[in-house]
């Protein structure tokens, strides 16, 4: 079939002359030579007479077709300098056709009698014009047939020109007489040297439309069909290169008017082209970048290119300056890099390639100074400039600073407007490029030392400018000015207050108050929902919860309806805009559409907002169908969902970083801007501007209320970072600037912050052992950069908080919370810390943005201390580094952790360690976290390790470097204090669980730990330190430790109790004499015990009591220590230590007597070993007193008491009475008790009430039988009431009972007296001072009630547990007091002091006056 078609095609076309001659039979041999000559002449005359120029041209085209089949672009132009190897063989035959054409032209010119030059020029121009008339294309490019025809004509013309038989001027004038030439024809004639562009323009100077159409044609050529791309590119390069060369070359000869004119025309044409490019629609995929083609022109050198780009930038930035400043302020948020069309940013990028950052900002400055500008063009150019040059933000900041200085120096409004617009545009690109607007404004105007508005005149100028632009300001800018106001000079505060009032009024108009709670936020009208994490994403949470509630019920939630009425600013200003975010609507109505429809039908959506929502949805749908994009212009991207679009952008970011190979390239910043915009679109919120209050972001780690979408986004972000980091490690130079920008970009999206915190925390603190090494290294790098730019994320707090890490930055808390309690976790922590330090130490580049402070330490103390802790623990060979026992480096490199060992022994790590040395206390705190049975060290290995690190490391090291300076006492103190702190944390948590009945969710790894082994080490150190200890004047070291702890102010009763409990628990594990002295051999008198006895009388008395005395274990420990000291003083023949101590410390004596029955066997054994008669005598007296009380209480037999103080006898009776009550449940016989002295009974009464008070504090109710017993005792012996007289100051209330118990004793007395009858009161009130005692106790209860309403701490721990002082009880107390006043005699009333009466409440004062007859 192919052969038939070919034969048909050949049959239909005209036969060539050579084919005809070839088909004729040859009979030339029959003719003579003369005849042959005549025949040839005749035939030539015949051919010449019938020859036609068009026919010859067409025959040449057919010849070309035979040689090349169908004509192609390469075949058409091969003779014009664009020939290829495959077409050179046809040149000879085609040249015969050209010769034939010239022969015809000669013959016709001769026949016509016209010179060949003129005739050929007219014929050729006519043929071209006829060809143009037949062209039916777009007027830009020729078809293949015309290209072939024109090729023959041009060859003919070139041949004639070479023979000087062609009039070029005539040809040009004829050609440009009427029709406009297609740009391809102009280009072909120009490149062939037939008609230059200069000649073409000169000939058409009187036809401006021709020159204008040339510029339009050049613009149209940038956007054409794919198959003509290379042709369009060559045409544009040649023509544009010609104009750029002639228009922007350096001026040389000013007298050359032709060159000057051509220069002006070339500039005008290039300007026209640029303006048309600016206004044209977004180009297609195959469009050409005109400015890129200029850079490729061979005749355009760098100087010409820079002049051209400078001029075109000025044209672009000043073209059509119709936007006012007010419009720029309103629309500026839409002019970021990511929102600017790609063809515009591509144009700016090509123009910027000719300059460095300093030159580019200089051009911008000159344009701003000399011309009126198009603000949209300027802002989009600045946006592109910022992401293209790493140094651009610094130069823009310098330019802004200069403009601000100039503005305030001369009160130039234009300068300050330009400065603010530029600064806001830079801030708009995000923190990976420029600081936030709030930070910039505060840094520029917040400090009096650097603010240009630091006097009354300049401040007024600033406030006037801010006031003038308030109607056009965005809400986040107004909030920034309010929340972070400028520095106020003296006497200028009213000016600022006026502005703030105006700004708040504007915010109210915008339905954007400065601070707003969300609809579902705690305190916002509903208690059933959880409080949200932060206001920045509160609105989104409200919308999600409203949609969820609507989906369940099908009704608009009541909270939304209430908000639309009572919280309209938030509802209209934030909730509705978030709910009505434009989107392509689905065909079937979803939950959001149904909720919007319900609200609209209920007239809960303003008409303007709903109309804007409908138009926005229509626009989004149109963009989806038409493929109109704001960034990449890719239909493939639009067909993906937002999550996939984000992933594509992240993948492209990785590619850009890898292509950079560690270099700083503009593509990184620009791609991050695209990623940021994709994130904002995916989150369906506008990019926040960091103008909210700087409140901490609190993230609940164990109950996070985080959308699953946010978790997926964070996973994409982390995966991209890890993959990029892993791939970047292959670079010769590890540059980290891209990662710093990456994290800075993330800080802009505060909505993702909770999800990011939780995900990073879970990966590092929960799932870490399952991570491989590359993943661990990448996460470590992420945390390094997060630490570097943490200031951009704000204050991040996690809940529950580790008490030891409160107030530290998030990364420090994260690194300090990595578990090390098992061998598996230790291995991960060592890998993580090694990767962290290696990355931080060896990476090049900065970990902070250029506008952040550089003095921030990138490596947290927790990383250094954990690394210093783990390396010697897990790598025993390192313990001897720097000593003769240390093996060589070849051995070190063969260990399990070669990189960790190398880093640990490096000078770089030593520089980090010096200021953050692992101190002995840090080591103990870390060691206490280790669970012994899960440790990677065995018990024997741990024993050896402990002795090495104490004796070989900490003991020889000086104290300023974290050691002990050779002092075992110092080592003992540090270990004791650290163990105590550990126990206190545990004690506090246990007590809080008991008191609050709610356990903290803070989870620790404080399991069995290594506490017992550390205590054994402490005991060992104490024994070694004892011979070298001297008893210092300030007391024993164990007392000094606890006093140092207690010296911290503001400690609550609970804290005091936990501190003392933890201290005593540790102290009791040591030899008991250490409580009194460091070395028992140094005791030469009882005066040495003053510090210890004072400690008992103060701290232990008030905070370590059990009942009304010291606990048994405390009493036993104290007595054991005294007996040990008694043994040493016996040798030195000094006074009895025990007797003096009991005399100076009544609490110890009372406690000894109270626990005597259980202490007796132990103490008797110790006394027998002592053999000292003084000790025997002391305990014999106690035994006699105890036996006497036992006979009274247990056997109800009276006997004379042994010689003893009355208060001690009362304690003895109380001790036996309580034991009897516990065993038999009966109270002592009053008939026997009344034989005792009144002082003894008073002391007994005090002990009974104090014990009841103690039990009441601990939650036990008052026993009725005990109350009856006390009343009967008071009735029998009314003198006992005087025991509660505050003027008495008995030994028990002042030196034995704790302050908390003494405060509660009046309360317990009244609880007892409430049960007394009228007759009982008459008997109790019969003695002197009874009424006085009652009134004193009432005053105490009233004061306690008032304090309890203010502070639980003032009233004591009991106030929180039982609330003994409620209003009902106070009324009952008042009734009892009134009974006593009523039944008191006038004599007793007159004995009352006036001061006491004035202290009573008004009701009691009135009653007393009535009884005394006063009015």
PDB file of C-alpha atoms in Angstrom, residues 1277-1387:
ATOM      1  CA  UNK A1277     -11.880  18.482 140.099  1.00  0.00           C
ATOM      2  CA  UNK A1278     -12.851  21.855 138.553  1.00  0.00           C
ATOM      3  CA  UNK A1279      -9.277  23.070 138.987  1.00  0.00           C
ATOM      4  CA  UNK A1280      -8.386  21.013 135.919  1.00  0.00           C
ATOM      5  CA  UNK A1281     -10.086  23.647 133.746  1.00  0.00           C
ATOM      6  CA  UNK A1282      -7.258  26.027 134.581  1.00  0.00           C
ATOM      7  CA  UNK A1283      -4.916  23.732 132.627  1.00  0.00           C
ATOM      8  CA  UNK A1284      -6.204  25.304 129.431  1.00  0.00           C
ATOM      9  CA  UNK A1285      -5.566  28.852 130.535  1.00  0.00           C
ATOM     10  CA  UNK A1286      -3.192  30.364 128.016  1.00  0.00           C
ATOM     11  CA  UNK A1287      -1.519  32.393 130.737  1.00  0.00           C
ATOM     12  CA  UNK A1288      -0.386  29.212 132.490  1.00  0.00           C
ATOM     13  CA  UNK A1289       2.303  28.253 129.989  1.00  0.00           C
ATOM     14  CA  UNK A1290       2.665  24.680 131.203  1.00  0.00           C
ATOM     15  CA  UNK A1291       5.640  22.573 130.202  1.00  0.00           C
ATOM     16  CA  UNK A1292       3.423  20.261 128.190  1.00  0.00           C
ATOM     17  CA  UNK A1293       1.880  22.974 126.004  1.00  0.00           C
ATOM     18  CA  UNK A1294       5.086  24.967 125.581  1.00  0.00           C
ATOM     19  CA  UNK A1295       7.766  22.272 125.336  1.00  0.00           C
ATOM     20  CA  UNK A1296       6.111  18.923 124.617  1.00  0.00           C
ATOM     21  CA  UNK A1297       3.031  19.239 122.442  1.00  0.00           C
ATOM     22  CA  UNK A1298       3.335  20.435 118.847  1.00  0.00           C
ATOM     23  CA  UNK A1299       1.976  23.802 117.836  1.00  0.00           C
ATOM     24  CA  UNK A1300      -0.701  22.204 115.647  1.00  0.00           C
ATOM     25  CA  UNK A1301      -2.020  20.174 118.577  1.00  0.00           C
ATOM     26  CA  UNK A1302      -2.014  23.160 120.907  1.00  0.00           C
ATOM     27  CA  UNK A1303      -4.068  25.131 118.386  1.00  0.00           C
ATOM     28  CA  UNK A1304      -6.677  22.372 118.175  1.00  0.00           C
ATOM     29  CA  UNK A1305      -6.950  21.747 121.926  1.00  0.00           C
ATOM     30  CA  UNK A1306      -9.528  24.560 122.473  1.00  0.00           C
ATOM     31  CA  UNK A1307     -11.623  23.070 119.692  1.00  0.00           C
ATOM     32  CA  UNK A1308     -11.563  19.653 121.349  1.00  0.00           C
ATOM     33  CA  UNK A1309     -12.384  21.193 124.740  1.00  0.00           C
ATOM     34  CA  UNK A1310     -15.505  22.802 123.325  1.00  0.00           C
ATOM     35  CA  UNK A1311     -16.491  19.583 121.564  1.00  0.00           C
ATOM     36  CA  UNK A1312     -16.351  17.984 125.001  1.00  0.00           C
ATOM     37  CA  UNK A1313     -18.144  20.830 126.822  1.00  0.00           C
ATOM     38  CA  UNK A1314     -20.957  20.788 124.284  1.00  0.00           C
ATOM     39  CA  UNK A1315     -21.999  17.490 125.871  1.00  0.00           C
ATOM     40  CA  UNK A1316     -21.964  18.949 129.412  1.00  0.00           C
ATOM     41  CA  UNK A1317     -25.285  19.509 131.207  1.00  0.00           C
ATOM     42  CA  UNK A1318     -26.390  22.643 133.062  1.00  0.00           C
ATOM     43  CA  UNK A1319     -25.442  21.077 136.369  1.00  0.00           C
ATOM     44  CA  UNK A1320     -22.023  20.124 135.047  1.00  0.00           C
ATOM     45  CA  UNK A1321     -21.431  23.705 133.899  1.00  0.00           C
ATOM     46  CA  UNK A1322     -22.443  25.070 137.313  1.00  0.00           C
ATOM     47  CA  UNK A1323     -19.822  22.886 139.004  1.00  0.00           C
ATOM     48  CA  UNK A1324     -17.085  23.612 136.443  1.00  0.00           C
ATOM     49  CA  UNK A1325     -17.607  27.380 136.626  1.00  0.00           C
ATOM     50  CA  UNK A1326     -17.475  27.438 140.411  1.00  0.00           C
ATOM     51  CA  UNK A1327     -13.749  28.174 140.708  1.00  0.00           C
ATOM     52  CA  UNK A1328     -11.822  31.282 139.825  1.00  0.00           C
ATOM     53  CA  UNK A1329     -10.462  31.762 136.267  1.00  0.00           C
ATOM     54  CA  UNK A1330     -12.821  29.145 134.758  1.00  0.00           C
ATOM     55  CA  UNK A1331     -14.759  31.804 132.841  1.00  0.00           C
ATOM     56  CA  UNK A1332     -11.503  33.448 131.833  1.00  0.00           C
ATOM     57  CA  UNK A1333     -10.265  30.131 130.431  1.00  0.00           C
ATOM     58  CA  UNK A1334     -13.528  29.596 128.547  1.00  0.00           C
ATOM     59  CA  UNK A1335     -13.365  33.045 126.957  1.00  0.00           C
ATOM     60  CA  UNK A1336      -9.714  32.598 126.038  1.00  0.00           C
ATOM     61  CA  UNK A1337     -10.501  29.316 124.281  1.00  0.00           C
ATOM     62  CA  UNK A1338     -13.413  30.961 122.472  1.00  0.00           C
ATOM     63  CA  UNK A1339     -11.137  33.738 121.196  1.00  0.00           C
ATOM     64  CA  UNK A1340      -8.665  31.094 119.987  1.00  0.00           C
ATOM     65  CA  UNK A1341     -11.404  29.206 118.131  1.00  0.00           C
ATOM     66  CA  UNK A1342     -12.723  32.380 116.538  1.00  0.00           C
ATOM     67  CA  UNK A1343      -9.269  33.370 115.336  1.00  0.00           C
ATOM     68  CA  UNK A1344      -8.658  29.857 114.020  1.00  0.00           C
ATOM     69  CA  UNK A1345     -11.950  29.959 112.138  1.00  0.00           C
ATOM     70  CA  UNK A1346     -11.018  33.232 110.458  1.00  0.00           C
ATOM     71  CA  UNK A1347      -7.609  31.984 109.419  1.00  0.00           C
ATOM     72  CA  UNK A1348      -9.025  28.713 108.126  1.00  0.00           C
ATOM     73  CA  UNK A1349     -11.209  30.645 105.699  1.00  0.00           C
ATOM     74  CA  UNK A1350      -8.102  32.267 104.211  1.00  0.00           C
ATOM     75  CA  UNK A1351      -5.419  29.613 104.332  1.00  0.00           C
ATOM     76  CA  UNK A1352      -5.398  25.944 105.130  1.00  0.00           C
ATOM     77  CA  UNK A1353      -1.769  26.264 106.007  1.00  0.00           C
ATOM     78  CA  UNK A1354      -2.413  28.673 108.869  1.00  0.00           C
ATOM     79  CA  UNK A1355      -4.985  26.369 110.427  1.00  0.00           C
ATOM     80  CA  UNK A1356      -2.851  23.279 110.014  1.00  0.00           C
ATOM     81  CA  UNK A1357      -3.069  20.101 107.987  1.00  0.00           C
ATOM     82  CA  UNK A1358      -6.194  19.010 109.867  1.00  0.00           C
ATOM     83  CA  UNK A1359      -8.181  21.824 108.282  1.00  0.00           C
ATOM     84  CA  UNK A1360      -7.950  20.176 104.870  1.00  0.00           C
ATOM     85  CA  UNK A1361      -8.939  16.763 106.189  1.00  0.00           C
ATOM     86  CA  UNK A1362     -11.894  17.321 108.449  1.00  0.00           C
ATOM     87  CA  UNK A1363     -12.965  20.946 108.426  1.00  0.00           C
ATOM     88  CA  UNK A1364     -13.551  20.956 112.232  1.00  0.00           C
ATOM     89  CA  UNK A1365     -14.468  24.633 112.281  1.00  0.00           C
ATOM     90  CA  UNK A1366     -17.678  25.013 110.364  1.00  0.00           C
ATOM     91  CA  UNK A1367     -20.325  27.620 110.989  1.00  0.00           C
ATOM     92  CA  UNK A1368     -22.663  25.207 112.778  1.00  0.00           C
ATOM     93  CA  UNK A1369     -19.956  24.248 115.246  1.00  0.00           C
ATOM     94  CA  UNK A1370     -19.084  27.885 115.885  1.00  0.00           C
ATOM     95  CA  UNK A1371     -22.714  28.548 116.762  1.00  0.00           C
ATOM     96  CA  UNK A1372     -22.668  25.624 119.209  1.00  0.00           C
ATOM     97  CA  UNK A1373     -19.491  26.990 120.793  1.00  0.00           C
ATOM     98  CA  UNK A1374     -21.124  30.379 121.237  1.00  0.00           C
ATOM     99  CA  UNK A1375     -24.080  28.782 122.969  1.00  0.00           C
ATOM    100  CA  UNK A1376     -21.781  26.959 125.405  1.00  0.00           C
ATOM    101  CA  UNK A1377     -19.868  30.165 126.162  1.00  0.00           C
ATOM    102  CA  UNK A1378     -23.112  32.015 126.783  1.00  0.00           C
ATOM    103  CA  UNK A1379     -24.130  29.336 129.251  1.00  0.00           C
ATOM    104  CA  UNK A1380     -20.881  29.820 131.137  1.00  0.00           C
ATOM    105  CA  UNK A1381     -21.388  33.605 131.128  1.00  0.00           C
ATOM    106  CA  UNK A1382     -24.971  33.194 132.329  1.00  0.00           C
ATOM    107  CA  UNK A1383     -24.038  30.922 135.216  1.00  0.00           C
ATOM    108  CA  UNK A1384     -20.914  32.833 136.246  1.00  0.00           C
ATOM    109  CA  UNK A1385     -21.018  34.868 139.432  1.00  0.00           C
ATOM    110  CA  UNK A1386     -20.652  38.637 139.356  1.00  0.00           C
ATOM    111  CA  UNK A1387     -17.389  38.237 141.234  1.00  0.00           C
TER     112      UNK A1387
END
